[in-house]
Amino acid sequence: MSGKGFLEWLEALRSHREWTRARAVLRRSLAFDPGGYPPAMPYVEPFLQKTGDDGWRREAYYLVAGLFALKDGEHREGRTLARALWEAKQARQSDSQEKRFLALLDADRDQIAHRLRQAVGLVEGALDFAQLLEDLLRWFDPRRRVQARWAREFYGAEEVRKEALAEGQGS
């Protein structure tokens, strides 16, 4: 799986002393088009050499690397961005979270990086970055299955929480 392999790559990078500089560079890369900030290339290109990904796929790796750095590598398997946005909406009791979420779901290639940066900046705590990469790699599928799943996770989050509580797994 691309997402898990890349997450392992990023976590290995995070475990080195170089992480402080890498984190700063990768965070800075979010101000540029994904893959368009040369100082970030030493941290992502070696992984891409193994995958041979190019085009949007290459950009998705850069974007996730920057977002991973933005959250200081806080990864939590299973906590998707849609779920985290729903939690942020509940905590703030704000409708603007939903508007931003809908704008994110409708993002085209020119908008996705900016809207993801905003969305990730809104949420507290860790995210599942492996899943985020997998979702971004399929973001532009004409069937829009990723966006539909995100919508189910966002709007059905209360149901998912109740089911988890009923099963003794809730948080």
mmCIF file of C-alpha atoms in Angstrom:
data_model
loop_
_atom_site.group_PDB
_atom_site.id
_atom_site.type_symbol
_atom_site.label_atom_id
_atom_site.label_comp_id
_atom_site.label_asym_id
_atom_site.label_seq_id
_atom_site.Cartn_x
_atom_site.Cartn_y
_atom_site.Cartn_z
ATOM 1 C CA MET A 1 0.000 0.000 0.000
ATOM 2 C CA SER A 2 1.459 3.391 -0.990
ATOM 3 C CA GLY A 3 0.097 5.213 2.028
ATOM 4 C CA LYS A 4 1.573 2.892 4.638
ATOM 5 C CA GLY A 5 4.928 2.719 2.875
ATOM 6 C CA PHE A 6 5.143 6.487 2.653
ATOM 7 C CA LEU A 7 4.060 6.884 6.263
ATOM 8 C CA GLU A 8 6.874 4.535 7.309
ATOM 9 C CA TRP A 9 9.228 6.696 5.240
ATOM 10 C CA LEU A 10 8.049 9.866 6.980
ATOM 11 C CA GLU A 11 8.159 8.291 10.440
ATOM 12 C CA ALA A 12 11.733 7.142 9.801
ATOM 13 C CA LEU A 13 12.592 10.704 8.794
ATOM 14 C CA ARG A 14 10.879 11.965 11.947
ATOM 15 C CA SER A 15 12.996 9.686 14.127
ATOM 16 C CA HIS A 16 16.257 11.270 12.968
ATOM 17 C CA ARG A 17 17.907 14.397 14.295
ATOM 18 C CA GLU A 18 17.347 15.914 10.859
ATOM 19 C CA TRP A 19 13.593 16.016 11.548
ATOM 20 C CA THR A 20 13.651 19.559 12.920
ATOM 21 C CA ARG A 21 15.047 20.930 9.662
ATOM 22 C CA ALA A 22 12.960 18.557 7.537
ATOM 23 C CA ARG A 23 9.792 19.571 9.391
ATOM 24 C CA ALA A 24 10.494 23.245 8.809
ATOM 25 C CA VAL A 25 11.235 22.692 5.119
ATOM 26 C CA LEU A 26 8.202 20.489 4.551
ATOM 27 C CA ARG A 27 5.936 22.956 6.351
ATOM 28 C CA ARG A 28 7.357 25.755 4.208
ATOM 29 C CA SER A 29 6.699 23.670 1.097
ATOM 30 C CA LEU A 30 2.955 24.035 1.737
ATOM 31 C CA ALA A 31 3.242 27.662 0.586
ATOM 32 C CA PHE A 32 4.181 26.431 -2.902
ATOM 33 C CA ASP A 33 2.588 24.147 -5.446
ATOM 34 C CA PRO A 34 3.113 20.556 -4.238
ATOM 35 C CA GLY A 35 6.502 19.385 -5.461
ATOM 36 C CA GLY A 36 7.483 22.921 -6.497
ATOM 37 C CA TYR A 37 9.723 23.807 -3.536
ATOM 38 C CA PRO A 38 13.241 22.455 -4.203
ATOM 39 C CA PRO A 39 14.438 22.344 -0.553
ATOM 40 C CA ALA A 40 11.708 19.738 0.143
ATOM 41 C CA MET A 41 12.868 17.434 -2.630
ATOM 42 C CA PRO A 42 15.599 15.622 -0.633
ATOM 43 C CA TYR A 43 12.911 14.474 1.804
ATOM 44 C CA VAL A 44 10.389 13.153 -0.719
ATOM 45 C CA GLU A 45 12.128 12.338 -4.007
ATOM 46 C CA PRO A 46 14.103 9.343 -2.678
ATOM 47 C CA PHE A 47 10.787 7.655 -1.835
ATOM 48 C CA LEU A 48 9.286 8.569 -5.204
ATOM 49 C CA GLN A 49 12.273 6.981 -6.951
ATOM 50 C CA LYS A 50 10.962 3.671 -5.622
ATOM 51 C CA THR A 51 7.421 4.238 -6.820
ATOM 52 C CA GLY A 52 7.983 6.030 -10.114
ATOM 53 C CA ASP A 53 4.971 8.216 -9.456
ATOM 54 C CA ASP A 54 4.572 11.405 -11.456
ATOM 55 C CA GLY A 55 1.944 14.072 -12.136
ATOM 56 C CA TRP A 56 -0.834 14.342 -9.561
ATOM 57 C CA ARG A 57 0.432 11.288 -7.712
ATOM 58 C CA ARG A 58 3.799 12.993 -7.159
ATOM 59 C CA GLU A 59 2.050 16.138 -5.941
ATOM 60 C CA ALA A 60 -0.055 14.102 -3.507
ATOM 61 C CA TYR A 61 3.075 12.709 -1.848
ATOM 62 C CA TYR A 62 4.494 16.206 -1.428
ATOM 63 C CA LEU A 63 1.227 17.481 -0.073
ATOM 64 C CA VAL A 64 0.945 14.708 2.509
ATOM 65 C CA ALA A 65 4.588 15.186 3.526
ATOM 66 C CA GLY A 66 3.904 18.874 4.147
ATOM 67 C CA LEU A 67 0.707 18.156 6.079
ATOM 68 C CA PHE A 68 2.494 15.478 8.129
ATOM 69 C CA ALA A 69 5.107 18.102 9.036
ATOM 70 C CA LEU A 70 2.380 20.637 9.797
ATOM 71 C CA LYS A 71 0.981 18.244 12.422
ATOM 72 C CA ASP A 72 4.525 17.405 13.595
ATOM 73 C CA GLY A 73 4.063 13.828 12.521
ATOM 74 C CA GLU A 74 1.079 13.120 14.738
ATOM 75 C CA HIS A 75 -0.366 10.032 13.109
ATOM 76 C CA ARG A 76 -3.342 8.039 14.364
ATOM 77 C CA GLU A 77 -4.533 5.154 12.281
ATOM 78 C CA GLY A 78 -8.239 5.312 11.566
ATOM 79 C CA ARG A 79 -8.740 8.989 12.382
ATOM 80 C CA THR A 80 -9.568 10.338 8.961
ATOM 81 C CA LEU A 81 -9.632 13.999 8.072
ATOM 82 C CA ALA A 82 -13.405 13.864 7.586
ATOM 83 C CA ARG A 83 -13.856 12.432 11.077
ATOM 84 C CA ALA A 84 -11.487 15.013 12.582
ATOM 85 C CA LEU A 85 -13.360 17.832 10.831
ATOM 86 C CA TRP A 86 -16.646 16.547 12.218
ATOM 87 C CA GLU A 87 -15.105 16.517 15.703
ATOM 88 C CA ALA A 88 -13.882 20.092 15.186
ATOM 89 C CA LYS A 89 -17.374 21.112 14.077
ATOM 90 C CA GLN A 90 -18.879 19.585 17.205
ATOM 91 C CA ALA A 91 -16.312 21.195 19.495
ATOM 92 C CA ARG A 92 -16.706 24.680 18.045
ATOM 93 C CA GLN A 93 -20.420 24.505 17.275
ATOM 94 C CA SER A 94 -19.679 26.317 14.059
ATOM 95 C CA ASP A 95 -21.323 25.974 10.662
ATOM 96 C CA SER A 96 -18.217 27.341 8.978
ATOM 97 C CA GLN A 97 -16.580 23.928 9.486
ATOM 98 C CA GLU A 98 -19.241 22.349 7.310
ATOM 99 C CA LYS A 99 -18.863 25.018 4.626
ATOM 100 C CA ARG A 100 -15.119 24.436 4.521
ATOM 101 C CA PHE A 101 -15.653 20.683 4.407
ATOM 102 C CA LEU A 102 -18.029 21.018 1.452
ATOM 103 C CA ALA A 103 -15.567 23.317 -0.330
ATOM 104 C CA LEU A 104 -12.865 20.720 0.250
ATOM 105 C CA LEU A 105 -15.017 17.967 -1.245
ATOM 106 C CA ASP A 106 -15.562 20.119 -4.331
ATOM 107 C CA ALA A 107 -11.890 21.094 -4.714
ATOM 108 C CA ASP A 108 -10.289 20.742 -8.112
ATOM 109 C CA ARG A 109 -6.595 20.238 -8.728
ATOM 110 C CA ASP A 110 -5.822 23.949 -8.413
ATOM 111 C CA GLN A 111 -7.673 24.249 -5.091
ATOM 112 C CA ILE A 112 -7.015 20.982 -3.291
ATOM 113 C CA ALA A 113 -3.654 21.870 -1.723
ATOM 114 C CA HIS A 114 -4.912 25.167 -0.301
ATOM 115 C CA ARG A 115 -8.149 23.689 1.021
ATOM 116 C CA LEU A 116 -6.388 20.721 2.583
ATOM 117 C CA ARG A 117 -3.928 23.010 4.359
ATOM 118 C CA GLN A 118 -6.855 24.955 5.774
ATOM 119 C CA ALA A 119 -8.734 21.818 6.808
ATOM 120 C CA VAL A 120 -5.760 20.179 8.492
ATOM 121 C CA GLY A 121 -5.017 23.431 10.282
ATOM 122 C CA LEU A 122 -8.531 23.408 11.747
ATOM 123 C CA VAL A 123 -8.314 20.032 13.420
ATOM 124 C CA GLU A 124 -6.733 19.164 16.733
ATOM 125 C CA GLY A 125 -4.642 16.071 17.199
ATOM 126 C CA ALA A 126 -3.401 13.318 15.001
ATOM 127 C CA LEU A 127 -4.648 12.163 11.607
ATOM 128 C CA ASP A 128 -4.332 8.993 9.560
ATOM 129 C CA PHE A 129 -1.812 10.227 6.996
ATOM 130 C CA ALA A 130 -1.518 6.864 5.257
ATOM 131 C CA GLN A 131 -5.247 6.954 4.544
ATOM 132 C CA LEU A 132 -5.045 10.595 3.523
ATOM 133 C CA LEU A 133 -2.440 9.755 0.893
ATOM 134 C CA GLU A 134 -4.475 6.811 -0.368
ATOM 135 C CA ASP A 135 -7.515 9.074 -0.629
ATOM 136 C CA LEU A 136 -5.607 11.807 -2.460
ATOM 137 C CA LEU A 137 -4.217 9.321 -4.951
ATOM 138 C CA ARG A 138 -7.839 8.543 -5.914
ATOM 139 C CA TRP A 139 -9.241 12.054 -5.415
ATOM 140 C CA PHE A 140 -9.813 12.770 -9.114
ATOM 141 C CA ASP A 141 -11.502 9.486 -9.966
ATOM 142 C CA PRO A 142 -14.630 10.496 -11.937
ATOM 143 C CA ARG A 143 -16.814 8.314 -9.699
ATOM 144 C CA ARG A 144 -15.792 10.491 -6.716
ATOM 145 C CA ARG A 145 -15.894 7.570 -4.311
ATOM 146 C CA VAL A 146 -13.403 9.170 -1.934
ATOM 147 C CA GLN A 147 -15.527 12.303 -1.616
ATOM 148 C CA ALA A 148 -18.641 10.176 -1.043
ATOM 149 C CA ARG A 149 -16.889 8.208 1.731
ATOM 150 C CA TRP A 150 -15.656 11.418 3.328
ATOM 151 C CA ALA A 151 -19.212 12.777 3.283
ATOM 152 C CA ARG A 152 -20.480 9.578 4.945
ATOM 153 C CA GLU A 153 -17.752 9.891 7.577
ATOM 154 C CA PHE A 154 -18.536 13.562 8.204
ATOM 155 C CA TYR A 155 -22.314 13.397 8.233
ATOM 156 C CA GLY A 156 -22.530 9.925 9.687
ATOM 157 C CA ALA A 157 -19.881 10.529 12.332
ATOM 158 C CA GLU A 158 -22.430 10.612 15.147
ATOM 159 C CA GLU A 159 -23.767 7.223 14.112
ATOM 160 C CA VAL A 160 -20.263 5.804 13.918
ATOM 161 C CA ARG A 161 -19.509 7.211 17.411
ATOM 162 C CA LYS A 162 -22.696 5.720 18.878
ATOM 163 C CA GLU A 163 -21.915 2.346 17.341
ATOM 164 C CA ALA A 164 -18.377 2.467 18.737
ATOM 165 C CA LEU A 165 -19.674 3.387 22.207
ATOM 166 C CA ALA A 166 -22.177 0.567 22.058
ATOM 167 C CA GLU A 167 -19.353 -1.817 21.231
ATOM 168 C CA GLY A 168 -17.139 -0.361 23.992
ATOM 169 C CA GLN A 169 -14.660 1.160 21.573
ATOM 170 C CA GLY A 170 -15.724 4.795 21.691
ATOM 171 C CA SER A 171 -13.598 7.770 22.482
#
